[in-house]
Amino acid sequence: MIMVIIPPMQRLTIQRQAILDLINSSNRHWDAEEVNRELSDRGQSVGIATVYRGLTALEEAGLIEGIQFYDRKRYERADKSHHDHMLCTVCGHIEEFSHEKIEALQEAIALEKDFEMTGHQLVLFGLCAVCRNASK
Amino acid sequence: MIMVIIPPMQRLTIQRQAILDLINSSNRHWDAEEVNRELSDRGQSVGIATVYRGLTALEEAGLIEGIQFYDRKRYERADKSHHDHMLCTVCGHIEEFSHEKIEALQEAIALEKDFEMTGHQLVLFGLCAVCRNASK
DNA sequence: TGTATAATGATAATGGTTATCATTCCACCC
DNA sequence: GGGTGGAATGATAACCATTATCATTATACA
């Protein structure tokens, strides 16, 4: 049993628990629509507005992690170490990567510019190996 | 007189020329609404749909550069060397920076992951110096 | 057990962006 | 120089992700 401190969320309701369990059960990057559909398919239907509120609350509580991708926000498990993303613009595949040195350089730049960095977003766009081979 | 090859755009109309001139005349990062408003104020009103289409066409032609910021797309002059952005989440101020080493590391990562990178987007979020001092 | 506060869910609204479509513009050909 | 076809325009409707509204339901706790 792991105790977790949940600051801004008052109640971890069954709906929010369902959302959290779903996201924790996979390595996918879910958007709100996908969460809504998948929960419906599993017979634990949750209203779309509640999905949005739940995702926001869970993110604020640090239980999941949200990333703004191009046109929509996606959420993934929070128990992974920090990483950035590369997005295949053909098939939508998302690959993760992490690079300590890039992180450090960002910190250095912020410091130099007198900027108090609260977050960052690095997304590489391009073709994944599969799509590149398919297009040849 | 500088010749420019314009691949995907058929016609550089007066509306598109007005948009281009506006963006070229400043260092700002414009969104469609701002372009629309500013052109109206200058008495060269251009329909909002035309602004959107024009911005897209000009970007595809490489005459301006578009960046997806958090909630909207912004456009800036294309005749600047490549750079990334830091966005103050309080006042909206955008600061530019460029870092050769980060660029190189991104290339290396893409290569390693067998990913054909066509672009990238790095935005640092946080508080600019002014807002940080104001909040103290 | 009552009460205050939070969460839910259906639905309306918002806001940035794209689609539609009739009209206008313009390059090019005879 | 007039005709023609493809492209662009602009008013407006539609789209789509997200947020607000509000009546109802759930829950913690005094």
Short mmCIF file of C-alpha atoms in Angstrom, two decimals, chain B residues 39-83:
data_model
loop_
_atom_site.label_atom_id
_atom_site.label_comp_id
_atom_site.label_asym_id
_atom_site.label_seq_id
_atom_site.Cartn_x
_atom_site.Cartn_y
_atom_site.Cartn_z
CA LEU B 39 -5.15 45.06 -41.04
CA SER B 40 -8.62 46.40 -40.32
CA ASP B 41 -7.11 49.20 -38.26
CA ARG B 42 -4.85 50.03 -41.16
CA GLY B 43 -7.79 50.20 -43.54
CA GLN B 44 -6.78 47.10 -45.49
CA SER B 45 -9.39 44.82 -43.99
CA VAL B 46 -9.11 41.16 -44.99
CA GLY B 47 -11.75 38.56 -44.19
CA ILE B 48 -10.89 36.27 -41.31
CA ALA B 49 -11.13 33.14 -43.46
CA THR B 50 -8.77 34.72 -45.96
CA VAL B 51 -6.36 35.53 -43.15
CA TYR B 52 -6.29 31.90 -42.10
CA ARG B 53 -5.88 30.70 -45.67
CA GLY B 54 -3.26 33.33 -46.37
CA LEU B 55 -1.22 32.46 -43.30
CA THR B 56 -1.28 28.79 -44.24
CA ALA B 57 -0.31 29.52 -47.85
CA LEU B 58 2.48 31.88 -46.85
CA GLU B 59 3.83 29.34 -44.38
CA GLU B 60 3.77 26.58 -46.98
CA ALA B 61 5.60 28.88 -49.33
CA GLY B 62 8.24 29.44 -46.69
CA LEU B 63 7.60 33.16 -46.55
CA ILE B 64 6.56 33.18 -42.91
CA GLU B 65 7.03 30.73 -40.09
CA GLY B 66 4.29 29.19 -37.98
CA ILE B 67 4.59 27.85 -34.46
CA GLN B 68 1.90 26.15 -32.44
CA PHE B 69 1.80 27.84 -29.06
CA TYR B 70 -0.17 26.24 -26.31
CA ASP B 71 -3.66 27.22 -27.51
CA ARG B 72 -3.20 28.86 -30.89
CA LYS B 73 -0.92 29.08 -33.85
CA ARG B 74 1.31 32.11 -34.25
CA TYR B 75 3.32 33.35 -37.19
CA GLU B 76 6.53 35.29 -37.45
CA ARG B 77 8.98 36.44 -40.08
CA ALA B 78 10.84 33.67 -41.86
CA ASP B 79 14.00 35.65 -42.46
CA LYS B 80 15.34 35.06 -39.01
CA SER B 81 17.68 32.23 -38.20
CA HIS B 82 16.15 29.23 -36.49
CA HIS B 83 15.29 29.64 -32.85
#
